Short mmCIF file of C-alpha atoms in Angstrom, two decimals:
data_model
loop_
_atom_site.label_atom_id
_atom_site.label_comp_id
_atom_site.label_asym_id
_atom_site.label_seq_id
_atom_site.Cartn_x
_atom_site.Cartn_y
_atom_site.Cartn_z
CA MET A 1 -33.91 63.92 140.63
CA ASP A 2 -34.53 60.17 140.43
CA THR A 3 -34.05 59.92 144.18
CA ALA A 4 -36.83 62.46 144.83
CA ARG A 5 -39.10 60.72 142.35
CA GLY A 6 -38.45 57.45 144.14
CA TRP A 7 -39.46 58.93 147.48
CA LEU A 8 -42.85 59.88 146.05
CA ALA A 9 -43.39 56.77 143.97
CA SER A 10 -42.53 53.92 146.29
CA GLY A 11 -40.89 55.27 149.43
CA PRO A 12 -39.77 54.97 152.07
CA PHE A 13 -39.98 58.73 152.52
CA PRO A 14 -36.85 60.13 154.25
CA ALA A 15 -36.54 62.20 157.42
CA ARG A 16 -37.48 65.88 157.12
CA PRO A 17 -33.90 67.32 156.82
CA VAL A 18 -33.02 64.85 154.06
CA ALA A 19 -36.26 65.50 152.17
CA ILE A 20 -35.83 69.29 152.41
CA ALA A 21 -32.25 69.06 151.16
CA GLY A 22 -33.44 66.92 148.26
CA ALA A 23 -36.20 69.37 147.38
CA GLN A 24 -33.73 72.27 147.48
CA ALA A 25 -31.34 70.44 145.16
CA VAL A 26 -34.13 69.83 142.65
CA ALA A 27 -35.30 73.47 142.89
CA LEU A 28 -31.79 74.81 142.28
CA GLU A 29 -31.52 72.59 139.19
CA ALA A 30 -34.90 73.90 138.00
CA GLN A 31 -33.72 77.51 138.25
CA LYS A 32 -31.11 76.88 135.56
CA ASP A 33 -33.90 76.75 132.97
CA GLN A 34 -36.92 77.98 134.87
CA ALA A 35 -39.26 78.80 131.97
CA SER A 36 -38.71 75.53 130.08
CA ALA A 37 -40.81 72.38 130.29
CA ARG A 38 -37.99 70.78 132.27
CA GLY A 39 -38.00 73.71 134.71
CA VAL A 40 -41.75 73.23 135.25
CA GLU A 41 -41.26 69.50 135.79
CA LEU A 42 -38.46 69.96 138.33
CA HIS A 43 -40.19 72.76 140.25
CA THR A 44 -43.30 70.58 140.46
CA LEU A 45 -41.23 67.66 141.71
CA ALA A 46 -39.62 69.83 144.41
CA ALA A 47 -43.07 71.17 145.34
CA ARG A 48 -44.50 67.66 145.72
CA VAL A 49 -41.63 66.67 148.01
CA MET A 50 -42.15 69.74 150.20
CA GLU A 51 -45.92 69.15 150.24
CA ARG A 52 -45.29 65.63 151.51
CA VAL A 53 -42.95 67.06 154.19
CA TYR A 54 -45.72 69.46 155.20
CA ARG A 55 -48.36 66.74 155.39
CA ASP A 56 -46.11 64.45 157.43
CA GLY A 57 -45.00 67.13 159.91
CA GLY A 58 -47.74 69.75 159.80
CA ARG A 59 -45.33 72.71 159.78
CA SER A 60 -46.82 75.69 157.97
CA GLN A 61 -43.39 76.86 156.82
CA ASP A 62 -42.93 73.61 154.87
CA GLY A 63 -46.34 74.11 153.30
CA LYS A 64 -45.40 77.64 152.25
CA GLU A 65 -42.19 76.38 150.65
CA ALA A 66 -44.30 73.92 148.64
CA ILE A 67 -46.67 76.72 147.60
CA ASP A 68 -43.81 78.89 146.34
CA LEU A 69 -42.41 75.98 144.34
CA TYR A 70 -45.81 75.31 142.77
CA ARG A 71 -45.97 79.01 141.84
CA ALA A 72 -42.55 78.75 140.22
CA ALA A 73 -43.85 75.81 138.17
CA ALA A 74 -46.90 77.81 137.00
CA VAL A 75 -45.00 79.76 134.32
CA ARG A 76 -46.43 78.01 131.21
CA LEU A 77 -50.14 78.03 131.99
CA GLU A 78 -51.11 77.09 128.45
CA GLU A 79 -49.53 73.68 129.09
CA PRO A 80 -51.28 71.11 131.37
CA PRO A 81 -48.38 70.41 133.82
CA SER A 82 -48.02 74.11 134.61
CA CYS A 83 -51.78 74.56 134.93
CA ASP A 84 -51.90 71.58 137.29
CA ALA A 85 -49.20 73.17 139.45
CA ALA A 86 -51.09 76.47 139.62
CA ILE A 87 -54.31 74.81 140.78
CA VAL A 88 -52.68 72.47 143.29
CA GLY A 89 -50.66 75.36 144.68
CA ALA A 90 -53.79 77.49 145.08
CA ARG A 91 -55.61 74.73 146.93
CA LEU A 92 -52.61 74.26 149.20
CA THR A 93 -52.48 78.02 149.86
CA GLY A 94 -55.96 77.92 151.37
CA GLU A 95 -55.22 74.73 153.29
CA VAL A 96 -52.00 75.99 154.91
CA ALA A 97 -53.58 79.32 155.82
CA GLY A 98 -56.78 77.68 157.02
CA ASP A 99 -58.57 80.32 154.94
CA PRO A 100 -60.42 79.51 151.69
CA GLU A 101 -60.36 83.22 150.80
CA GLN A 102 -56.65 82.86 150.21
CA ALA A 103 -57.21 79.93 147.87
CA TYR A 104 -59.70 82.08 145.95
CA ALA A 105 -57.24 84.98 145.76
CA GLU A 106 -54.51 82.69 144.42
CA LEU A 107 -56.85 81.22 141.78
CA TYR A 108 -58.02 84.72 140.86
CA ARG A 109 -54.39 85.70 140.25
CA VAL A 110 -53.97 82.69 137.95
CA ASP A 111 -57.22 83.50 136.12
CA ARG A 112 -56.07 87.07 135.46
CA ARG A 113 -52.74 85.81 134.15
CA LEU A 114 -54.62 83.58 131.70
CA GLU A 115 -56.44 86.48 130.03
CA GLY A 116 -55.44 86.64 126.39
CA LYS A 117 -53.51 83.37 126.50
CA PRO A 118 -54.36 80.43 124.20
CA ALA A 119 -55.23 78.23 127.17
CA PRO A 120 -59.04 77.76 127.22
CA ALA A 121 -58.80 74.38 128.93
CA CYS A 122 -56.76 75.73 131.83
CA ARG A 123 -58.96 78.79 132.23
CA ASP A 124 -62.09 76.63 132.30
CA ARG A 125 -60.53 74.56 135.09
CA VAL A 126 -59.49 77.63 137.07
CA GLN A 127 -62.89 79.28 136.71
CA GLY A 128 -64.53 76.05 137.82
CA GLU A 129 -62.42 76.16 140.98
CA LEU A 130 -63.39 79.81 141.51
CA LEU A 131 -67.08 78.95 141.14
CA HIS A 132 -66.67 76.23 143.76
CA LEU A 133 -65.19 78.82 146.16
CA ALA A 134 -67.63 81.63 145.29
CA LEU A 135 -68.85 81.92 148.87
CA PHE A 136 -65.29 82.78 149.94
CA ARG A 137 -64.63 85.55 147.40
CA PRO A 138 -62.43 88.19 149.10
CA ALA A 139 -63.34 91.86 149.39
CA PRO A 140 -63.00 93.93 146.18
CA ALA A 141 -59.99 95.78 147.63
CA VAL A 142 -58.05 92.51 147.84
CA LEU A 143 -58.78 91.61 144.23
CA ASP A 144 -58.00 95.16 143.19
CA ALA A 145 -54.56 94.89 144.79
CA ILE A 146 -53.93 91.71 142.78
CA ASP A 147 -54.99 93.47 139.56
CA GLN A 148 -52.71 96.40 140.37
CA ALA A 149 -49.70 94.18 141.02
CA LEU A 150 -50.16 92.08 137.88
CA ALA A 151 -50.84 95.07 135.65
CA ALA A 152 -47.87 97.03 136.98
CA ALA A 153 -45.58 94.10 136.17
CA GLY A 154 -47.13 93.78 132.71
CA VAL A 155 -48.27 90.23 133.51
CA ALA A 156 -52.00 90.69 132.94
CA PRO A 157 -54.19 93.30 131.25
CA LEU A 158 -55.99 95.93 133.26
CA GLY A 159 -59.77 95.97 133.35
CA ASP A 160 -62.91 95.22 135.31
CA ALA A 161 -63.08 91.65 136.59
CA GLY A 162 -65.54 92.19 139.39
CA ALA A 163 -63.18 94.22 141.54
CA ALA A 164 -62.66 97.95 141.55
CA LYS A 165 -61.28 99.22 138.26
CA VAL A 166 -57.61 100.05 138.03
CA ALA A 167 -56.69 103.16 136.08
CA LEU A 168 -54.48 102.83 133.03
CA PRO A 169 -51.17 104.69 133.11
CA THR A 170 -51.64 108.18 131.69
CA GLU A 171 -49.39 110.53 129.79
CA ASP A 172 -48.50 112.50 132.90
CA ASN A 173 -46.81 109.50 134.50
CA ARG A 174 -43.15 110.35 134.91
CA LEU A 175 -39.88 108.98 136.13
CA GLU A 176 -39.50 111.13 139.23
CA ARG A 177 -35.92 110.16 140.07
CA ILE A 178 -33.35 107.39 140.01
CA GLU A 179 -31.48 106.34 143.14
CA LYS A 180 -28.42 104.10 142.96
CA TRP A 181 -26.03 102.22 145.21
CA VAL A 182 -23.20 100.75 143.15
CA GLY A 183 -20.28 98.64 144.35
CA PRO A 184 -17.71 96.40 142.66
CA GLU A 185 -19.68 93.18 143.36
CA GLY A 186 -23.30 94.34 143.37
CA ALA A 187 -25.62 97.27 142.79
CA ARG A 188 -29.20 98.38 143.36
CA VAL A 189 -30.90 100.93 141.12
CA VAL A 190 -34.37 102.19 142.07
CA LEU A 191 -36.70 103.93 139.60
CA PHE A 192 -39.32 106.11 141.34
CA LEU A 193 -42.46 106.60 139.22
CA ARG A 194 -45.32 109.01 139.74
CA ARG A 195 -47.76 106.10 139.53
CA PRO A 196 -47.79 102.37 138.63
CA ALA A 197 -47.01 101.38 135.05
CA PRO A 198 -46.48 98.10 133.16
CA PHE A 199 -42.83 97.28 132.57
CA ARG A 200 -40.78 94.68 130.74
CA VAL A 201 -37.24 93.53 131.53
CA GLY A 202 -34.62 92.41 129.02
CA ASP A 203 -30.91 92.01 128.36
CA ASP A 204 -28.77 92.91 125.36
CA VAL A 205 -25.32 94.22 124.43
CA ALA A 206 -24.50 97.94 124.40
CA ALA A 207 -22.68 99.67 121.52
CA SER A 208 -19.54 99.48 123.65
CA GLY A 209 -19.77 95.69 123.59
CA LYS A 210 -20.63 95.50 127.30
CA PRO A 211 -23.64 93.54 128.58
CA ARG A 212 -26.69 95.58 129.46
CA THR A 213 -29.90 95.07 131.43
CA TYR A 214 -32.88 97.28 130.62
CA VAL A 215 -36.37 98.05 131.88
CA ASP A 216 -38.98 99.29 129.39
CA VAL A 217 -41.70 101.23 131.23
CA GLU A 218 -44.89 101.78 129.23
CA GLY A 219 -46.73 105.09 129.18
CA LEU A 220 -43.87 106.94 130.86
CA ALA A 221 -43.55 110.50 129.57
CA GLY A 222 -40.16 111.98 128.74
CA ASP A 223 -38.64 113.83 125.81
CA ALA A 224 -34.95 113.96 126.68
CA LYS A 225 -32.19 111.44 127.28
CA ALA A 226 -30.50 111.28 130.66
CA GLU A 227 -27.22 109.55 131.33
CA LEU A 228 -25.17 108.93 134.46
CA ALA A 229 -21.70 107.38 134.65
CA THR A 230 -20.93 105.24 137.71
CA VAL A 231 -18.02 103.22 139.05
CA GLY A 232 -18.48 99.54 139.87
CA ILE A 233 -20.41 96.63 138.44
CA VAL A 234 -22.78 99.15 136.79
CA THR A 235 -20.77 101.57 134.67
CA ARG A 236 -23.55 103.65 133.14
CA ILE A 237 -27.26 104.30 133.69
CA ARG A 238 -29.23 105.71 130.78
CA ALA A 239 -32.89 106.78 130.45
CA GLU A 240 -34.24 107.50 126.97
CA PRO A 241 -37.74 107.91 125.48
CA GLN A 242 -39.22 105.29 123.21
CA ALA A 243 -42.38 105.05 121.14
CA ARG A 244 -44.48 103.62 124.00
CA GLY A 245 -42.65 104.91 127.04
CA THR A 246 -39.14 105.07 128.45
CA ARG A 247 -36.24 102.63 128.55
CA VAL A 248 -33.86 102.69 131.52
CA SER A 249 -30.73 100.67 130.83
CA LEU A 250 -27.84 99.62 133.05
CA GLU A 251 -24.53 99.04 131.30
CA LEU A 252 -22.45 96.45 133.18
CA ASP A 253 -18.71 95.84 133.36
CA GLY A 254 -19.19 92.09 132.83
CA LYS A 255 -21.63 89.23 133.18
CA ALA A 256 -23.95 89.52 136.15
CA TYR A 257 -27.10 88.13 137.73
CA ARG A 258 -30.11 90.41 137.94
CA LYS A 259 -33.44 90.55 139.74
CA VAL A 260 -36.17 93.12 139.03
CA PHE A 261 -39.31 93.71 141.09
CA HIS A 262 -41.62 96.54 142.12
CA LEU A 263 -42.69 98.02 145.44
CA VAL A 264 -45.48 100.45 146.23
CA GLU A 265 -46.15 103.61 148.27
CA PRO A 266 -44.33 105.16 146.54
CA TYR A 267 -44.32 103.05 143.41
CA ARG A 268 -40.79 102.11 142.38
CA ILE A 269 -39.06 99.51 140.25
CA VAL A 270 -36.02 97.94 141.87
CA VAL A 271 -33.17 96.51 139.78
CA ASP A 272 -30.62 94.40 141.68
CA VAL A 273 -27.49 93.12 139.92
CA ALA A 274 -24.69 91.02 141.37
CA ARG A 275 -21.48 89.42 140.20
CA LYS A 276 -22.34 86.07 141.76
CA PRO A 277 -25.57 84.13 142.32
CA PRO A 278 -27.00 83.97 145.85
CA ALA A 279 -24.75 81.86 148.06
CA THR A 280 -25.98 78.49 149.30
CA GLY A 281 -23.33 77.66 151.93
CA ARG A 282 -23.13 78.30 155.66
CA SER A 283 -19.82 80.22 155.91
CA VAL A 284 -19.98 83.45 157.92
CA SER A 285 -17.14 85.88 157.28
CA ARG A 286 -19.11 89.11 156.86
CA ILE A 287 -22.43 90.23 158.31
CA VAL A 288 -24.50 93.38 157.98
CA LEU A 289 -26.18 94.84 161.06
CA ASP A 290 -29.07 97.15 160.26
CA PRO A 291 -30.06 99.42 163.17
CA GLY A 292 -33.65 100.33 162.31
CA HIS A 293 -34.87 103.88 161.68
CA GLY A 294 -32.62 106.92 162.30
CA GLY A 295 -32.41 110.64 161.57
CA ASN A 296 -35.83 112.17 161.00
CA ASP A 297 -37.40 108.71 161.45
CA PRO A 298 -37.35 107.97 165.19
CA GLY A 299 -39.35 104.75 164.91
CA ALA A 300 -41.60 103.92 167.85
CA THR A 301 -41.36 105.78 171.16
CA SER A 302 -41.64 104.38 174.69
CA PRO A 303 -44.11 105.82 177.22
CA ALA A 304 -41.08 107.53 178.84
CA GLY A 305 -39.92 109.06 175.55
CA VAL A 306 -37.14 106.64 174.50
CA TYR A 307 -36.71 106.47 170.72
CA GLU A 308 -36.48 103.15 168.90
CA LYS A 309 -33.74 104.56 166.63
CA ASP A 310 -31.45 105.11 169.64
CA VAL A 311 -32.02 101.65 171.10
CA THR A 312 -31.34 99.84 167.82
CA LEU A 313 -28.11 101.74 167.16
CA SER A 314 -26.91 101.08 170.72
CA ILE A 315 -27.51 97.33 170.37
CA ALA A 316 -25.70 97.24 167.02
CA HIS A 317 -22.73 99.10 168.52
CA LYS A 318 -22.51 96.45 171.25
CA VAL A 319 -22.65 93.54 168.76
CA ALA A 320 -20.15 94.84 166.19
CA PRO A 321 -16.91 94.94 168.25
CA VAL A 322 -17.48 91.48 169.72
CA LEU A 323 -17.88 89.92 166.28
CA SER A 324 -14.93 91.89 164.91
CA LYS A 325 -12.67 90.45 167.63
CA GLU A 326 -13.73 86.98 166.48
CA GLY A 327 -12.61 87.66 162.92
CA ILE A 328 -16.02 88.44 161.42
CA SER A 329 -16.20 91.54 159.25
CA VAL A 330 -19.12 93.73 160.33
CA VAL A 331 -20.86 96.37 158.20
CA LEU A 332 -23.46 98.73 159.72
CA THR A 333 -26.08 100.28 157.47
CA ARG A 334 -25.82 103.36 159.68
CA ASP A 335 -23.20 104.17 162.29
CA ASP A 336 -24.83 107.31 163.67
CA ASP A 337 -28.17 109.08 163.86
CA ARG A 338 -28.98 109.44 160.17
CA TYR A 339 -31.83 108.46 157.90
CA VAL A 340 -31.20 105.54 155.52
CA THR A 341 -33.88 104.38 153.09
CA LEU A 342 -35.14 100.80 153.22
CA GLU A 343 -33.82 100.17 149.70
CA GLU A 344 -30.35 101.41 150.60
CA ARG A 345 -30.12 99.16 153.66
CA THR A 346 -30.58 95.99 151.58
CA ALA A 347 -28.42 97.42 148.79
CA ARG A 348 -25.52 97.88 151.22
CA ALA A 349 -25.85 94.28 152.38
CA ASN A 350 -25.82 93.02 148.79
CA ALA A 351 -22.91 95.26 147.81
CA ALA A 352 -20.92 93.98 150.79
CA SER A 353 -21.56 90.35 149.73
CA ALA A 354 -22.66 89.69 153.31
CA ASP A 355 -23.35 86.19 154.62
CA LEU A 356 -26.07 87.32 157.06
CA PHE A 357 -28.35 90.37 157.33
CA VAL A 358 -29.76 91.26 160.76
CA SER A 359 -32.19 94.18 160.94
CA ILE A 360 -32.64 95.33 164.56
CA HIS A 361 -35.90 96.93 165.71
CA CYS A 362 -38.14 97.44 168.73
CA ASN A 363 -41.72 96.29 168.50
CA ALA A 364 -44.79 98.42 169.17
CA ALA A 365 -48.53 97.84 169.44
CA GLU A 366 -51.66 99.80 170.20
CA GLY A 367 -51.88 100.23 173.96
CA HIS A 368 -49.18 99.12 176.38
CA ALA A 369 -50.11 95.50 177.19
CA ARG A 370 -48.33 93.52 174.47
CA HIS A 371 -44.79 92.42 175.32
CA GLY A 372 -42.05 89.92 174.45
CA ILE A 373 -39.18 89.20 172.06
CA GLU A 374 -39.96 88.20 168.46
CA THR A 375 -37.98 87.43 165.30
CA TYR A 376 -39.35 87.73 161.77
CA VAL A 377 -38.49 86.25 158.40
CA LEU A 378 -39.66 87.52 155.04
CA ASP A 379 -42.88 85.84 153.96
CA THR A 380 -46.54 86.45 153.23
CA SER A 381 -48.23 87.28 156.50
CA THR A 382 -51.72 86.03 157.29
CA GLY A 383 -52.10 87.52 160.76
CA ASP A 384 -53.62 90.95 161.27
CA MET A 385 -51.02 91.86 163.90
CA GLU A 386 -48.12 90.87 161.63
CA GLN A 387 -49.59 92.86 158.72
CA ARG A 388 -49.97 95.97 160.86
CA LEU A 389 -46.44 95.57 162.21
CA ALA A 390 -45.02 95.20 158.70
CA ALA A 391 -47.01 98.23 157.53
CA ARG A 392 -45.53 100.29 160.40
CA GLU A 393 -41.94 99.25 159.65
CA ASN A 394 -42.48 99.73 155.91
CA ALA A 395 -44.16 103.12 156.43
CA THR A 396 -46.95 101.98 154.07
CA SER A 397 -50.58 100.97 154.26
CA ALA A 398 -51.55 97.41 155.15
CA ALA A 399 -52.91 96.98 151.61
CA ALA A 400 -49.52 97.84 150.13
CA THR A 401 -47.78 95.41 152.44
CA ALA A 402 -50.28 92.68 151.52
CA GLU A 403 -49.38 93.17 147.84
CA LEU A 404 -45.92 91.82 148.62
CA SER A 405 -47.31 88.27 148.47
CA SER A 406 -47.35 88.16 144.68
CA ILE A 407 -43.95 89.85 144.48
CA LEU A 408 -42.31 87.46 146.90
CA ALA A 409 -43.72 84.42 145.13
CA SER A 410 -41.46 85.06 142.14
CA MET A 411 -38.39 85.86 144.24
CA ARG A 412 -38.20 83.03 146.73
CA ILE A 413 -35.07 80.90 146.78
CA ALA A 414 -35.86 77.76 148.75
CA ASP A 415 -32.40 77.30 150.26
CA GLN A 416 -32.11 80.96 151.28
CA SER A 417 -35.57 80.93 152.86
CA GLN A 418 -34.78 77.83 154.88
CA ARG A 419 -31.49 79.31 156.10
CA SER A 420 -33.24 82.53 157.10
CA ARG A 421 -35.75 80.52 159.09
CA HIS A 422 -33.00 78.47 160.71
CA PHE A 423 -31.03 81.55 161.74
CA ALA A 424 -34.23 83.18 163.04
CA ASP A 425 -34.83 80.14 165.25
CA LEU A 426 -31.28 80.38 166.61
CA LEU A 427 -31.61 84.11 167.23
CA GLN A 428 -34.95 83.83 168.97
CA ARG A 429 -33.71 81.11 171.34
CA ALA A 430 -30.40 82.90 172.01
CA ALA A 431 -32.02 86.26 172.75
CA VAL A 432 -34.56 84.82 175.19
CA ALA A 433 -31.82 82.76 176.88
CA ALA A 434 -29.62 85.86 177.26
CA VAL A 435 -32.38 87.95 178.85
CA ARG A 436 -34.19 85.45 181.10
CA PRO A 437 -31.52 85.04 183.83
CA ALA A 438 -32.14 88.63 184.88
CA HIS A 439 -35.74 88.90 183.65
CA PRO A 440 -37.43 85.50 184.00
CA GLY A 441 -40.82 86.84 182.97
CA VAL A 442 -39.77 87.75 179.43
CA VAL A 443 -42.16 86.33 176.84
CA ASP A 444 -40.82 84.21 174.00
CA GLY A 445 -42.89 85.52 171.08
CA GLY A 446 -41.36 83.00 168.67
CA VAL A 447 -40.43 83.26 164.99
CA LYS A 448 -43.05 84.77 162.70
CA ASN A 449 -43.54 85.73 159.05
CA ALA A 450 -44.23 89.19 157.69
CA GLY A 451 -43.62 91.25 154.57
CA PHE A 452 -40.87 93.66 155.57
CA TYR A 453 -39.55 95.76 152.67
CA VAL A 454 -36.10 95.97 154.26
CA LEU A 455 -35.63 92.21 153.71
CA VAL A 456 -36.89 92.18 150.11
CA GLY A 457 -34.13 91.47 147.61
CA ALA A 458 -31.49 90.50 150.17
CA ARG A 459 -29.17 87.95 148.57
CA MET A 460 -28.30 86.28 151.86
CA PRO A 461 -30.26 84.90 154.82
CA GLY A 462 -31.91 87.81 156.58
CA VAL A 463 -34.08 88.36 159.65
CA LEU A 464 -35.77 91.25 161.39
CA PHE A 465 -35.25 91.11 165.18
CA GLU A 466 -37.85 92.84 167.35
CA ALA A 467 -35.88 93.24 170.57
CA SER A 468 -38.89 93.91 172.83
CA TYR A 469 -42.04 96.03 172.87
CA ILE A 470 -40.94 99.62 173.39
CA SER A 471 -44.64 100.54 173.64
CA ASN A 472 -44.93 98.42 176.80
CA THR A 473 -44.25 100.44 179.95
CA ASP A 474 -41.99 97.82 181.58
CA GLU A 475 -40.12 96.74 178.47
CA GLY A 476 -39.80 100.34 177.29
CA ALA A 477 -38.03 101.12 180.59
CA LEU A 478 -35.76 98.07 180.21
CA LEU A 479 -34.81 99.06 176.65
CA ALA A 480 -33.54 102.35 178.06
CA THR A 481 -30.94 100.53 180.20
CA ASP A 482 -27.45 99.56 179.14
CA ASP A 483 -27.72 96.14 180.81
CA TYR A 484 -30.83 95.07 178.90
CA ARG A 485 -29.40 96.27 175.59
CA GLY A 486 -26.21 94.37 176.36
CA ARG A 487 -28.13 91.15 176.99
CA LEU A 488 -29.98 91.51 173.69
CA ALA A 489 -26.64 92.10 171.95
CA ASP A 490 -25.27 88.94 173.58
CA GLY A 491 -28.20 87.03 172.12
CA ILE A 492 -27.42 88.27 168.60
CA VAL A 493 -23.73 87.40 168.98
CA ASN A 494 -24.50 83.92 170.33
CA ALA A 495 -26.91 83.21 167.47
CA ILE A 496 -24.33 84.22 164.87
CA ARG A 497 -21.74 82.01 166.57
CA ALA A 498 -24.15 79.07 166.55
CA TYR A 499 -25.02 79.58 162.90
CA LYS A 500 -21.34 79.81 161.95
CA GLU A 501 -20.58 76.61 163.86
CA GLY A 502 -23.28 74.75 161.93
CA ARG A 503 -25.68 74.27 164.81
#
């Protein structure tokens, strides 16, 4: 910690890799006591280091890491250091995006969080910043999405703040179903609700003496208990009515780490538990390949009628045996033509304690002109094309995909994000290099950011690989050939080798 403080106080400031490693070390220390004053101090310190890295090098990814760290520090808004972090982070959000509307949206989110809190000084500062940016106020639909996300998580009250009103949960809101994927080392439990509702997360000890994680969902109707026994890290799932709603509890077979977040369209609350915290090393002994789409979801279709689901499975089948021969355990989220939900794909990767998660897809765009190979990492997308692509892969509206920004802000792990970006760079270079000898005109679309649901909650570095544009007449024809699929598979294998070797 003193080393990082010294860099900022008197210098000299180190090279980018050293500074990033230092910031990650500080951030990991902050996570041990995230909501304390010390956690705020350390997250702010890590954020300031990453902001300096961004200003020295001009890389937007570094700026986004700084923004996420400032958000992590903004957990005690009634105290000046946390309020400072929220405001600086909001300003940096607009600067990195080159869009003052995004700074306004971030400040608006902070202002809504401050409602009802004994923090008049902080709220006056935030509202002063909003007044300064009044000309850049986003559309009401954007502010409405922020209200919806905060209210659903129980972070801020619902009401009219100049955007469209958000309806309060009503008595006919119900828990539609519970889906689970439970293994010995990890589990994912998904609660599907009829509509959004505020919820609160807690931990206690069950009557059996076992640890338990619970989610209290307000305004959720139900008059009967439901109980389900399972085998693995989660031994029992119970739903029971309470005075103000319903409690869903997960009884565990021992101590575990948990993460809870919500997704929309349909609205669901996702509970991830794991025996171990997210890994921070670079060992690669097990990977998960995720062939996109499948079953009644064909994905995109080429002008000649080739289905994306068939191309992605073929590429995965070419990658898996090569890696297996090299001693790497390979898990496929699907091994044939079947439908697998987005939640289950990530859940299988977590349950397998994988070291890498590679989701394989084919890109598509309106018309047939766009072409090239692209690789994506999980992040808030600012580009219209990236938002539409994420909405297509998520099978949601663009507004729902945009809401991921506030969800991801509370879930980012700096080290994991950096490793995802590093692997994405390796994969992008390896794939283009594998294809160009036979197809020199292939376009290198680069590494991009977007909010793909399939990557949300993954406890290991993960990327989404868009092999080529199946909507393009030429690339759609190439994707139908065994040779082109084989070259793309070679690129994935070579990238995994490079990552494993520490390159």
